Amino acid sequence: MTWHIGVIGGSGLHEGLALDEAQSIPVRSPFGEPSGPVTTGLIGGVRFSFLARHGAGHVLPPAAVNYRANIDVLKRTGVTDVVALSAIGSLREDLAPGGFVAVDQFIDRTAGRARSFFGEGMVAHVSLADPTCARLSALVADAAESAGAPVRRGGCYVAIDGPQFSTRAESALYRAWGGDVIGMTGMPEARLAREAELPYALLGMVTDYDCWREGEAVGAAEVFAVMKANAALAREAMAGLARVLPAQRTAAPADTALDGAFATAPGQRDGRLLAMLDGVAGRVLRKQE
Ligand SMILES: CSC[C@H]1O[C@H](OP(=O)(O)O)[C@H](O)[C@@H]1O
Ligand SMILES: Nc1ncnc2[nH]cnc12
């Protein structure tokens, strides 16, 4: 199997990647409007498809991003693995702005965002114990290191709704919970990638120390300035990823996340929802026909 890497670019990374033979493809989703068109092309012969998470010109706040449509269109584009690039705040002294973190755990504090492709008439439960793909995360970390970035392998990401940054009391609480970094978009993105059987890695770029340090408080201007300085490094990391990927893609645990996950009896399933799931759950649904 060949690799096809889907890259979701966050704050400061909306201009996309340097892709050979780039083509913009408007992919439609039954889950609504994605953040924008998918741009597909090649890096070093490997196929990459890019989607700007907040839309061109950063028009969508974190809570208004249609995470389901974004994951669904990447799946329909034929993506095999998803790399999320995000600005993150640091909850730890040793994770300094300018560094990268390959996140491996999440605490989800978001509410009111559509967090599953499944629902009434088609109930499914996937495992989220290990929400990121260890293989993909290691490759992404290798690539970021080869681009010259300091990289922390592993870290717990606290996802908040925003759009405001946290209070000092919240920031202290997240540290006490074991959070290492904080952001507004990693969830439900990671959950949905798992439901769509897409291995997911989140490469976070530390832009600030949030507000837990005395006398310091993060502001958007600071985040954007650090992201601007680091955007080239993130793009270089994706070029590096094309170089470190093994020639052939072997199976990853997330590829079969839906095996045994459906609870609703075949005769009780909602036909309309089933039709919408042809992209994300097509592999399993076709087997059951
Ligand atoms: C402008 S700071 C807050 C904003 O930046 C991050 O976005 P993304 O994860 O898409 O890079 C953070 O999660 C917030 O949405
Ligand atoms: N401190 C912070 N809190 C939430 N999201 C962020 N994105 C970048 N820095 C952040």
PDB file of C-alpha atoms and ligand atoms in Angstrom:
ATOM      1  CA  MET A   1       0.000   0.000   0.000  1.00  0.00           C
ATOM      2  CA  THR A   2       1.257   3.485  -0.765  1.00  0.00           C
ATOM      3  CA  TRP A   3       1.156   6.435   1.623  1.00  0.00           C
ATOM      4  CA  HIS A   4      -1.154   9.376   1.093  1.00  0.00           C
ATOM      5  CA  ILE A   5      -0.644  11.920   3.841  1.00  0.00           C
ATOM      6  CA  GLY A   6      -3.447  14.336   4.698  1.00  0.00           C
ATOM      7  CA  VAL A   7      -2.154  17.479   6.378  1.00  0.00           C
ATOM      8  CA  ILE A   8      -4.521  19.729   8.320  1.00  0.00           C
ATOM      9  CA  GLY A   9      -2.844  23.114   8.674  1.00  0.00           C
ATOM     10  CA  GLY A  10      -3.789  25.278  11.639  1.00  0.00           C
ATOM     11  CA  SER A  11      -3.125  28.852  12.709  1.00  0.00           C
ATOM     12  CA  GLY A  12      -0.428  30.492  10.626  1.00  0.00           C
ATOM     13  CA  LEU A  13      -0.237  27.560   8.216  1.00  0.00           C
ATOM     14  CA  HIS A  14      -3.106  28.277   5.874  1.00  0.00           C
ATOM     15  CA  GLU A  15      -0.984  28.914   2.850  1.00  0.00           C
ATOM     16  CA  GLY A  16      -0.320  25.217   2.565  1.00  0.00           C
ATOM     17  CA  LEU A  17       2.631  23.106   1.533  1.00  0.00           C
ATOM     18  CA  ALA A  18       5.020  23.318  -1.409  1.00  0.00           C
ATOM     19  CA  LEU A  19       3.481  20.555  -3.518  1.00  0.00           C
ATOM     20  CA  ASP A  20       4.555  19.425  -6.997  1.00  0.00           C
ATOM     21  CA  GLU A  21       1.740  19.077  -9.517  1.00  0.00           C
ATOM     22  CA  ALA A  22      -0.613  20.761  -7.028  1.00  0.00           C
ATOM     23  CA  GLN A  23      -4.309  20.624  -7.790  1.00  0.00           C
ATOM     24  CA  SER A  24      -7.205  22.030  -5.805  1.00  0.00           C
ATOM     25  CA  ILE A  25     -10.049  19.533  -5.594  1.00  0.00           C
ATOM     26  CA  PRO A  26     -13.443  20.505  -4.175  1.00  0.00           C
ATOM     27  CA  VAL A  27     -14.593  17.342  -2.376  1.00  0.00           C
ATOM     28  CA  ARG A  28     -18.167  17.249  -1.081  1.00  0.00           C
ATOM     29  CA  SER A  29     -19.226  15.686   2.219  1.00  0.00           C
ATOM     30  CA  PRO A  30     -22.677  14.608   3.455  1.00  0.00           C
ATOM     31  CA  PHE A  31     -21.578  16.033   6.822  1.00  0.00           C
ATOM     32  CA  GLY A  32     -21.624  19.599   5.488  1.00  0.00           C
ATOM     33  CA  GLU A  33     -19.082  22.117   4.327  1.00  0.00           C
ATOM     34  CA  PRO A  34     -15.414  21.416   5.020  1.00  0.00           C
ATOM     35  CA  SER A  35     -13.141  24.353   5.851  1.00  0.00           C
ATOM     36  CA  GLY A  36     -12.181  24.655   2.177  1.00  0.00           C
ATOM     37  CA  PRO A  37     -10.959  22.766  -0.847  1.00  0.00           C
ATOM     38  CA  VAL A  38      -8.356  20.039  -0.531  1.00  0.00           C
ATOM     39  CA  THR A  39      -5.083  20.714  -2.354  1.00  0.00           C
ATOM     40  CA  THR A  40      -3.385  17.551  -3.479  1.00  0.00           C
ATOM     41  CA  GLY A  41       0.103  17.102  -4.936  1.00  0.00           C
ATOM     42  CA  LEU A  42       3.443  15.423  -4.433  1.00  0.00           C
ATOM     43  CA  ILE A  43       6.437  15.902  -2.157  1.00  0.00           C
ATOM     44  CA  GLY A  44       9.413  13.800  -3.211  1.00  0.00           C
ATOM     45  CA  GLY A  45       7.042  11.493  -5.081  1.00  0.00           C
ATOM     46  CA  VAL A  46       4.770  10.949  -2.046  1.00  0.00           C
ATOM     47  CA  ARG A  47       1.154  12.133  -2.280  1.00  0.00           C
ATOM     48  CA  PHE A  48       0.127  14.811   0.216  1.00  0.00           C
ATOM     49  CA  SER A  49      -3.276  16.475   0.476  1.00  0.00           C
ATOM     50  CA  PHE A  50      -3.675  19.709   2.413  1.00  0.00           C
ATOM     51  CA  LEU A  51      -6.656  21.323   4.094  1.00  0.00           C
ATOM     52  CA  ALA A  52      -6.585  24.666   5.942  1.00  0.00           C
ATOM     53  CA  ARG A  53      -8.380  24.045   9.241  1.00  0.00           C
ATOM     54  CA  HIS A  54      -9.733  27.568   9.753  1.00  0.00           C
ATOM     55  CA  GLY A  55     -10.363  28.169   6.031  1.00  0.00           C
ATOM     56  CA  ALA A  56      -8.536  30.511   3.682  1.00  0.00           C
ATOM     57  CA  GLY A  57      -7.814  33.739   5.544  1.00  0.00           C
ATOM     58  CA  HIS A  58      -8.595  32.086   8.930  1.00  0.00           C
ATOM     59  CA  VAL A  59     -12.341  32.800   8.947  1.00  0.00           C
ATOM     60  CA  LEU A  60     -13.520  29.912  11.164  1.00  0.00           C
ATOM     61  CA  PRO A  61     -13.134  30.020  14.960  1.00  0.00           C
ATOM     62  CA  PRO A  62     -12.176  26.692  16.596  1.00  0.00           C
ATOM     63  CA  ALA A  63     -15.771  25.854  17.633  1.00  0.00           C
ATOM     64  CA  ALA A  64     -17.162  26.536  14.124  1.00  0.00           C
ATOM     65  CA  VAL A  65     -14.747  24.286  12.232  1.00  0.00           C
ATOM     66  CA  ASN A  66     -16.688  21.391  10.701  1.00  0.00           C
ATOM     67  CA  TYR A  67     -14.309  18.689  11.936  1.00  0.00           C
ATOM     68  CA  ARG A  68     -16.536  15.897  10.596  1.00  0.00           C
ATOM     69  CA  ALA A  69     -16.617  17.293   7.082  1.00  0.00           C
ATOM     70  CA  ASN A  70     -12.856  17.919   7.152  1.00  0.00           C
ATOM     71  CA  ILE A  71     -12.038  14.329   8.129  1.00  0.00           C
ATOM     72  CA  ASP A  72     -14.686  12.948   5.759  1.00  0.00           C
ATOM     73  CA  VAL A  73     -13.306  14.825   2.725  1.00  0.00           C
ATOM     74  CA  LEU A  74      -9.753  13.716   3.528  1.00  0.00           C
ATOM     75  CA  LYS A  75     -10.964  10.113   3.699  1.00  0.00           C
ATOM     76  CA  ARG A  76     -12.834  10.526   0.398  1.00  0.00           C
ATOM     77  CA  THR A  77      -9.679  12.000  -1.151  1.00  0.00           C
ATOM     78  CA  GLY A  78      -7.954   8.691  -0.421  1.00  0.00           C
ATOM     79  CA  VAL A  79      -5.780   9.864   2.446  1.00  0.00           C
ATOM     80  CA  THR A  80      -4.254   6.970   4.443  1.00  0.00           C
ATOM     81  CA  ASP A  81      -2.857   8.932   7.410  1.00  0.00           C
ATOM     82  CA  VAL A  82      -3.551  12.382   8.893  1.00  0.00           C
ATOM     83  CA  VAL A  83      -0.957  14.812  10.247  1.00  0.00           C
ATOM     84  CA  ALA A  84      -2.417  17.749  12.154  1.00  0.00           C
ATOM     85  CA  LEU A  85      -0.292  20.878  12.517  1.00  0.00           C
ATOM     86  CA  SER A  86      -1.344  23.150  15.367  1.00  0.00           C
ATOM     87  CA  ALA A  87      -0.291  26.093  17.459  1.00  0.00           C
ATOM     88  CA  ILE A  88      -0.197  25.060  21.130  1.00  0.00           C
ATOM     89  CA  GLY A  89       0.401  26.735  24.468  1.00  0.00           C
ATOM     90  CA  SER A  90       2.836  25.146  26.908  1.00  0.00           C
ATOM     91  CA  LEU A  91       1.821  24.045  30.391  1.00  0.00           C
ATOM     92  CA  ARG A  92       5.372  22.949  31.264  1.00  0.00           C
ATOM     93  CA  GLU A  93       8.517  24.952  31.922  1.00  0.00           C
ATOM     94  CA  ASP A  94      10.649  22.662  29.753  1.00  0.00           C
ATOM     95  CA  LEU A  95       8.391  22.957  26.704  1.00  0.00           C
ATOM     96  CA  ALA A  96       9.551  26.347  25.551  1.00  0.00           C
ATOM     97  CA  PRO A  97       8.062  28.415  22.705  1.00  0.00           C
ATOM     98  CA  GLY A  98       9.687  27.490  19.407  1.00  0.00           C
ATOM     99  CA  GLY A  99       9.738  23.770  20.214  1.00  0.00           C
ATOM    100  CA  PHE A 100       7.532  21.048  18.762  1.00  0.00           C
ATOM    101  CA  VAL A 101       5.529  18.365  20.557  1.00  0.00           C
ATOM    102  CA  ALA A 102       4.316  15.097  19.012  1.00  0.00           C
ATOM    103  CA  VAL A 103       1.184  14.789  21.143  1.00  0.00           C
ATOM    104  CA  ASP A 104       0.080  11.320  22.284  1.00  0.00           C
ATOM    105  CA  GLN A 105      -2.802  11.934  24.698  1.00  0.00           C
ATOM    106  CA  PHE A 106      -5.754  14.297  25.042  1.00  0.00           C
ATOM    107  CA  ILE A 107      -8.044  15.690  27.700  1.00  0.00           C
ATOM    108  CA  ASP A 108     -11.138  16.943  25.933  1.00  0.00           C
ATOM    109  CA  ARG A 109     -12.794  19.989  27.520  1.00  0.00           C
ATOM    110  CA  THR A 110     -14.736  20.965  24.404  1.00  0.00           C
ATOM    111  CA  ALA A 111     -18.525  20.811  24.434  1.00  0.00           C
ATOM    112  CA  GLY A 112     -21.220  21.176  21.824  1.00  0.00           C
ATOM    113  CA  ARG A 113     -19.040  20.196  18.865  1.00  0.00           C
ATOM    114  CA  ALA A 114     -20.189  17.317  16.662  1.00  0.00           C
ATOM    115  CA  ARG A 115     -17.845  14.601  17.924  1.00  0.00           C
ATOM    116  CA  SER A 116     -18.968  11.453  16.142  1.00  0.00           C
ATOM    117  CA  PHE A 117     -19.933  10.356  12.643  1.00  0.00           C
ATOM    118  CA  PHE A 118     -22.254   7.792  14.202  1.00  0.00           C
ATOM    119  CA  GLY A 119     -25.479   8.284  16.142  1.00  0.00           C
ATOM    120  CA  GLU A 120     -29.087   7.258  16.477  1.00  0.00           C
ATOM    121  CA  GLY A 121     -29.800   4.341  14.168  1.00  0.00           C
ATOM    122  CA  MET A 122     -26.130   3.509  13.720  1.00  0.00           C
ATOM    123  CA  VAL A 123     -24.328   3.293  17.042  1.00  0.00           C
ATOM    124  CA  ALA A 124     -20.575   2.621  17.034  1.00  0.00           C
ATOM    125  CA  HIS A 125     -17.950   2.630  19.777  1.00  0.00           C
ATOM    126  CA  VAL A 126     -14.273   2.805  18.843  1.00  0.00           C
ATOM    127  CA  SER A 127     -11.305   2.599  21.207  1.00  0.00           C
ATOM    128  CA  LEU A 128      -9.596   5.901  21.964  1.00  0.00           C
ATOM    129  CA  ALA A 129      -7.126   4.632  24.567  1.00  0.00           C
ATOM    130  CA  ASP A 130      -4.253   5.541  22.264  1.00  0.00           C
ATOM    131  CA  PRO A 131      -5.742   8.408  20.257  1.00  0.00           C
ATOM    132  CA  THR A 132      -2.687   9.003  18.095  1.00  0.00           C
ATOM    133  CA  CYS A 133      -0.777   6.596  15.866  1.00  0.00           C
ATOM    134  CA  ALA A 134       2.570   5.718  17.476  1.00  0.00           C
ATOM    135  CA  ARG A 135       4.208   4.934  14.115  1.00  0.00           C
ATOM    136  CA  LEU A 136       3.053   8.095  12.376  1.00  0.00           C
ATOM    137  CA  SER A 137       3.870  10.265  15.419  1.00  0.00           C
ATOM    138  CA  ALA A 138       7.414   8.858  15.547  1.00  0.00           C
ATOM    139  CA  LEU A 139       7.907   9.484  11.822  1.00  0.00           C
ATOM    140  CA  VAL A 140       6.583  13.033  12.150  1.00  0.00           C
ATOM    141  CA  ALA A 141       8.874  13.646  15.137  1.00  0.00           C
ATOM    142  CA  ASP A 142      11.862  12.280  13.168  1.00  0.00           C
ATOM    143  CA  ALA A 143      10.955  14.580  10.288  1.00  0.00           C
ATOM    144  CA  ALA A 144      10.601  17.657  12.494  1.00  0.00           C
ATOM    145  CA  GLU A 145      13.957  16.883  14.117  1.00  0.00           C
ATOM    146  CA  SER A 146      15.574  16.502  10.716  1.00  0.00           C
ATOM    147  CA  ALA A 147      14.191  19.973   9.886  1.00  0.00           C
ATOM    148  CA  GLY A 148      16.127  21.283  12.909  1.00  0.00           C
ATOM    149  CA  ALA A 149      13.299  21.645  15.439  1.00  0.00           C
ATOM    150  CA  PRO A 150      13.541  20.591  19.095  1.00  0.00           C
ATOM    151  CA  VAL A 151      10.862  17.896  19.437  1.00  0.00           C
ATOM    152  CA  ARG A 152       9.265  16.371  22.516  1.00  0.00           C
ATOM    153  CA  ARG A 153       7.933  12.879  21.823  1.00  0.00           C
ATOM    154  CA  GLY A 154       4.685  12.486  23.710  1.00  0.00           C
ATOM    155  CA  GLY A 155       2.604  14.954  25.640  1.00  0.00           C
ATOM    156  CA  CYS A 156      -0.944  15.411  26.822  1.00  0.00           C
ATOM    157  CA  TYR A 157      -2.976  18.046  24.941  1.00  0.00           C
ATOM    158  CA  VAL A 158      -5.827  19.773  26.757  1.00  0.00           C
ATOM    159  CA  ALA A 159      -8.460  20.804  24.224  1.00  0.00           C
ATOM    160  CA  ILE A 160     -10.520  23.838  25.233  1.00  0.00           C
ATOM    161  CA  ASP A 161     -13.372  25.447  23.325  1.00  0.00           C
ATOM    162  CA  GLY A 162     -11.952  28.953  23.246  1.00  0.00           C
ATOM    163  CA  PRO A 163     -11.997  31.284  21.483  1.00  0.00           C
ATOM    164  CA  GLN A 164     -10.765  33.001  24.636  1.00  0.00           C
ATOM    165  CA  PHE A 165      -7.575  31.740  26.215  1.00  0.00           C
ATOM    166  CA  SER A 166      -7.840  30.175  29.696  1.00  0.00           C
ATOM    167  CA  THR A 167      -8.026  31.856  33.082  1.00  0.00           C
ATOM    168  CA  ARG A 168      -5.055  31.420  35.423  1.00  0.00           C
ATOM    169  CA  ALA A 169      -7.157  29.079  37.605  1.00  0.00           C
ATOM    170  CA  GLU A 170      -7.992  26.898  34.576  1.00  0.00           C
ATOM    171  CA  SER A 171      -4.382  26.857  33.419  1.00  0.00           C
ATOM    172  CA  ALA A 172      -3.268  25.730  36.907  1.00  0.00           C
ATOM    173  CA  LEU A 173      -5.997  23.065  36.922  1.00  0.00           C
ATOM    174  CA  TYR A 174      -4.923  21.641  33.555  1.00  0.00           C
ATOM    175  CA  ARG A 175      -1.346  21.418  34.822  1.00  0.00           C
ATOM    176  CA  ALA A 176      -2.546  19.574  37.927  1.00  0.00           C
ATOM    177  CA  TRP A 177      -4.488  17.165  35.669  1.00  0.00           C
ATOM    178  CA  GLY A 178      -1.302  16.253  33.839  1.00  0.00           C
ATOM    179  CA  GLY A 179      -1.785  18.427  30.767  1.00  0.00           C
ATOM    180  CA  ASP A 180       1.438  19.346  28.973  1.00  0.00           C
ATOM    181  CA  VAL A 181       0.116  21.558  26.201  1.00  0.00           C
ATOM    182  CA  ILE A 182      -3.129  23.324  25.364  1.00  0.00           C
ATOM    183  CA  GLY A 183      -5.023  24.151  22.204  1.00  0.00           C
ATOM    184  CA  MET A 184      -8.530  24.595  20.806  1.00  0.00           C
ATOM    185  CA  THR A 185      -8.731  22.186  17.862  1.00  0.00           C
ATOM    186  CA  GLY A 186      -7.139  18.773  18.594  1.00  0.00           C
ATOM    187  CA  MET A 187     -10.538  17.511  19.716  1.00  0.00           C
ATOM    188  CA  PRO A 188     -12.841  16.370  18.252  1.00  0.00           C
ATOM    189  CA  GLU A 189     -10.460  16.109  15.283  1.00  0.00           C
ATOM    190  CA  ALA A 190      -8.531  13.163  16.751  1.00  0.00           C
ATOM    191  CA  ARG A 191     -11.728  11.282  17.728  1.00  0.00           C
ATOM    192  CA  LEU A 192     -13.164  11.649  14.253  1.00  0.00           C
ATOM    193  CA  ALA A 193      -9.961  10.526  12.554  1.00  0.00           C
ATOM    194  CA  ARG A 194     -10.137   7.344  14.652  1.00  0.00           C
ATOM    195  CA  GLU A 195     -13.770   6.730  13.658  1.00  0.00           C
ATOM    196  CA  ALA A 196     -12.752   7.206  10.033  1.00  0.00           C
ATOM    197  CA  GLU A 197      -9.968   4.617  10.498  1.00  0.00           C
ATOM    198  CA  LEU A 198      -7.304   7.216   9.779  1.00  0.00           C
ATOM    199  CA  PRO A 199      -4.077   7.030  11.819  1.00  0.00           C
ATOM    200  CA  TYR A 200      -3.611  10.531  13.309  1.00  0.00           C
ATOM    201  CA  ALA A 201      -0.563  12.424  14.548  1.00  0.00           C
ATOM    202  CA  LEU A 202      -0.610  15.931  15.990  1.00  0.00           C
ATOM    203  CA  LEU A 203       2.562  17.956  15.644  1.00  0.00           C
ATOM    204  CA  GLY A 204       2.103  20.964  17.892  1.00  0.00           C
ATOM    205  CA  MET A 205       4.263  24.059  17.678  1.00  0.00           C
ATOM    206  CA  VAL A 206       4.654  25.710  21.061  1.00  0.00           C
ATOM    207  CA  THR A 207       3.849  29.394  20.725  1.00  0.00           C
ATOM    208  CA  ASP A 208       3.494  30.533  24.362  1.00  0.00           C
ATOM    209  CA  TYR A 209       3.399  29.582  28.045  1.00  0.00           C
ATOM    210  CA  ASP A 210      -0.361  30.129  28.353  1.00  0.00           C
ATOM    211  CA  CYS A 211      -0.943  32.069  31.617  1.00  0.00           C
ATOM    212  CA  TRP A 212       0.146  29.811  34.483  1.00  0.00           C
ATOM    213  CA  ARG A 213       3.470  31.615  34.963  1.00  0.00           C
ATOM    214  CA  GLU A 214       3.210  34.605  37.234  1.00  0.00           C
ATOM    215  CA  GLY A 215       2.890  37.910  35.448  1.00  0.00           C
ATOM    216  CA  GLU A 216       2.610  36.315  31.996  1.00  0.00           C
ATOM    217  CA  ALA A 217      -0.505  36.023  29.843  1.00  0.00           C
ATOM    218  CA  VAL A 218      -0.753  34.742  26.290  1.00  0.00           C
ATOM    219  CA  GLY A 219      -2.185  36.898  23.510  1.00  0.00           C
ATOM    220  CA  ALA A 220      -3.075  36.077  19.890  1.00  0.00           C
ATOM    221  CA  ALA A 221      -0.415  38.418  18.514  1.00  0.00           C
ATOM    222  CA  GLU A 222       2.268  36.393  20.315  1.00  0.00           C
ATOM    223  CA  VAL A 223       0.867  33.131  18.919  1.00  0.00           C
ATOM    224  CA  PHE A 224       0.758  34.457  15.363  1.00  0.00           C
ATOM    225  CA  ALA A 225       4.265  35.937  15.585  1.00  0.00           C
ATOM    226  CA  VAL A 226       5.766  32.602  16.723  1.00  0.00           C
ATOM    227  CA  MET A 227       3.783  30.702  14.093  1.00  0.00           C
ATOM    228  CA  LYS A 228       4.969  33.083  11.397  1.00  0.00           C
ATOM    229  CA  ALA A 229       8.555  32.489  12.461  1.00  0.00           C
ATOM    230  CA  ASN A 230       7.988  28.701  12.513  1.00  0.00           C
ATOM    231  CA  ALA A 231       5.766  28.129   9.479  1.00  0.00           C
ATOM    232  CA  ALA A 232       8.746  27.410   7.228  1.00  0.00           C
ATOM    233  CA  LEU A 233      10.016  24.857   9.754  1.00  0.00           C
ATOM    234  CA  ALA A 234       6.633  23.103   9.774  1.00  0.00           C
ATOM    235  CA  ARG A 235       6.652  22.954   5.959  1.00  0.00           C
ATOM    236  CA  GLU A 236      10.220  21.636   6.044  1.00  0.00           C
ATOM    237  CA  ALA A 237       9.082  18.978   8.535  1.00  0.00           C
ATOM    238  CA  MET A 238       6.450  17.795   6.037  1.00  0.00           C
ATOM    239  CA  ALA A 239       9.109  17.618   3.305  1.00  0.00           C
ATOM    240  CA  GLY A 240      11.216  15.633   5.778  1.00  0.00           C
ATOM    241  CA  LEU A 241       8.275  13.304   6.390  1.00  0.00           C
ATOM    242  CA  ALA A 242       8.226  12.410   2.702  1.00  0.00           C
ATOM    243  CA  ARG A 243      11.893  11.405   3.076  1.00  0.00           C
ATOM    244  CA  VAL A 244      11.530   9.290   6.232  1.00  0.00           C
ATOM    245  CA  LEU A 245       8.395   7.347   5.251  1.00  0.00           C
ATOM    246  CA  PRO A 246       9.149   3.673   4.535  1.00  0.00           C
ATOM    247  CA  ALA A 247       8.725   2.856   0.825  1.00  0.00           C
ATOM    248  CA  GLN A 248       5.636   0.741   1.457  1.00  0.00           C
ATOM    249  CA  ARG A 249       2.911   1.452   3.973  1.00  0.00           C
ATOM    250  CA  THR A 250       2.099  -1.530   6.199  1.00  0.00           C
ATOM    251  CA  ALA A 251      -1.082  -1.801   8.289  1.00  0.00           C
ATOM    252  CA  ALA A 252      -1.587   0.452  11.306  1.00  0.00           C
ATOM    253  CA  PRO A 253      -3.917  -0.326  14.256  1.00  0.00           C
ATOM    254  CA  ALA A 254      -6.286   2.529  13.345  1.00  0.00           C
ATOM    255  CA  ASP A 255      -6.864   1.045   9.871  1.00  0.00           C
ATOM    256  CA  THR A 256      -9.299  -1.442  11.430  1.00  0.00           C
ATOM    257  CA  ALA A 257     -10.717   0.699  14.264  1.00  0.00           C
ATOM    258  CA  LEU A 258     -14.301  -0.051  13.215  1.00  0.00           C
ATOM    259  CA  ASP A 259     -13.952  -3.834  13.309  1.00  0.00           C
ATOM    260  CA  GLY A 260     -16.484  -5.012  15.889  1.00  0.00           C
ATOM    261  CA  ALA A 261     -17.450  -1.418  16.760  1.00  0.00           C
ATOM    262  CA  PHE A 262     -21.050  -1.397  15.483  1.00  0.00           C
ATOM    263  CA  ALA A 263     -23.712  -1.925  18.132  1.00  0.00           C
ATOM    264  CA  THR A 264     -26.854  -1.436  16.052  1.00  0.00           C
ATOM    265  CA  ALA A 265     -28.298  -4.627  14.576  1.00  0.00           C
ATOM    266  CA  PRO A 266     -28.145  -4.689  10.756  1.00  0.00           C
ATOM    267  CA  GLY A 267     -31.942  -4.726  10.452  1.00  0.00           C
ATOM    268  CA  GLN A 268     -32.313  -1.672  12.731  1.00  0.00           C
ATOM    269  CA  ARG A 269     -29.837   0.610  11.007  1.00  0.00           C
ATOM    270  CA  ASP A 270     -30.886   4.028   9.712  1.00  0.00           C
ATOM    271  CA  GLY A 271     -30.550   3.962   5.923  1.00  0.00           C
ATOM    272  CA  ARG A 272     -30.012   7.712   5.609  1.00  0.00           C
ATOM    273  CA  LEU A 273     -27.128   7.712   8.111  1.00  0.00           C
ATOM    274  CA  LEU A 274     -25.670   4.570   6.534  1.00  0.00           C
ATOM    275  CA  ALA A 275     -25.547   6.337   3.166  1.00  0.00           C
ATOM    276  CA  MET A 276     -23.682   9.268   4.755  1.00  0.00           C
ATOM    277  CA  LEU A 277     -21.136   6.846   6.240  1.00  0.00           C
ATOM    278  CA  ASP A 278     -20.014   5.452   2.877  1.00  0.00           C
ATOM    279  CA  GLY A 279     -16.778   7.462   3.107  1.00  0.00           C
ATOM    280  CA  VAL A 280     -15.605   6.964   6.676  1.00  0.00           C
ATOM    281  CA  ALA A 281     -17.033   3.472   7.259  1.00  0.00           C
ATOM    282  CA  GLY A 282     -17.184   2.146   3.698  1.00  0.00           C
ATOM    283  CA  ARG A 283     -14.575  -0.559   4.331  1.00  0.00           C
ATOM    284  CA  VAL A 284     -16.645  -2.249   7.043  1.00  0.00           C
ATOM    285  CA  LEU A 285     -20.094  -1.516   5.670  1.00  0.00           C
ATOM    286  CA  ARG A 286     -19.258  -2.972   2.260  1.00  0.00           C
ATOM    287  CA  LYS A 287     -17.985  -6.159   3.945  1.00  0.00           C
ATOM    288  CA  GLN A 288     -21.326  -6.535   5.767  1.00  0.00           C
ATOM    289  CA  GLU A 289     -23.519  -6.092   2.663  1.00  0.00           C
TER     290      GLU A 289
HETATM  291  C1  LIG B   1      -4.541  32.185  17.658  1.00  0.00           C
HETATM  292  S1  LIG B   1      -4.254  31.192  19.013  1.00  0.00           S
HETATM  293  C2  LIG B   1      -5.546  30.099  19.135  1.00  0.00           C
HETATM  294  C3  LIG B   1      -5.758  29.203  17.969  1.00  0.00           C
HETATM  295  O1  LIG B   1      -4.514  28.677  17.495  1.00  0.00           O
HETATM  296  C4  LIG B   1      -4.604  27.272  17.505  1.00  0.00           C
HETATM  297  O2  LIG B   1      -5.197  26.882  16.279  1.00  0.00           O
HETATM  298  P1  LIG B   1      -4.755  25.577  15.493  1.00  0.00           P
HETATM  299  O3  LIG B   1      -4.861  24.450  16.460  1.00  0.00           O
HETATM  300  O4  LIG B   1      -5.729  25.442  14.366  1.00  0.00           O
HETATM  301  O5  LIG B   1      -3.337  25.821  15.039  1.00  0.00           O
HETATM  302  C5  LIG B   1      -5.508  27.022  18.695  1.00  0.00           C
HETATM  303  O6  LIG B   1      -5.986  25.713  18.779  1.00  0.00           O
HETATM  304  C6  LIG B   1      -6.562  28.055  18.508  1.00  0.00           C
HETATM  305  O7  LIG B   1      -7.549  27.661  17.572  1.00  0.00           O
HETATM  306  N1  LIG B   2      -2.292  29.153  25.275  1.00  0.00           N
HETATM  307  C1  LIG B   2      -3.102  28.623  24.363  1.00  0.00           C
HETATM  308  N2  LIG B   2      -4.350  28.194  24.704  1.00  0.00           N
HETATM  309  C2  LIG B   2      -5.154  27.649  23.779  1.00  0.00           C
HETATM  310  N3  LIG B   2      -4.828  27.518  22.491  1.00  0.00           N
HETATM  311  C3  LIG B   2      -3.622  27.935  22.105  1.00  0.00           C
HETATM  312  N4  LIG B   2      -3.025  27.911  20.909  1.00  0.00           N
HETATM  313  C4  LIG B   2      -1.800  28.440  21.048  1.00  0.00           C
HETATM  314  N5  LIG B   2      -1.577  28.819  22.326  1.00  0.00           N
HETATM  315  C5  LIG B   2      -2.705  28.500  23.007  1.00  0.00           C
END
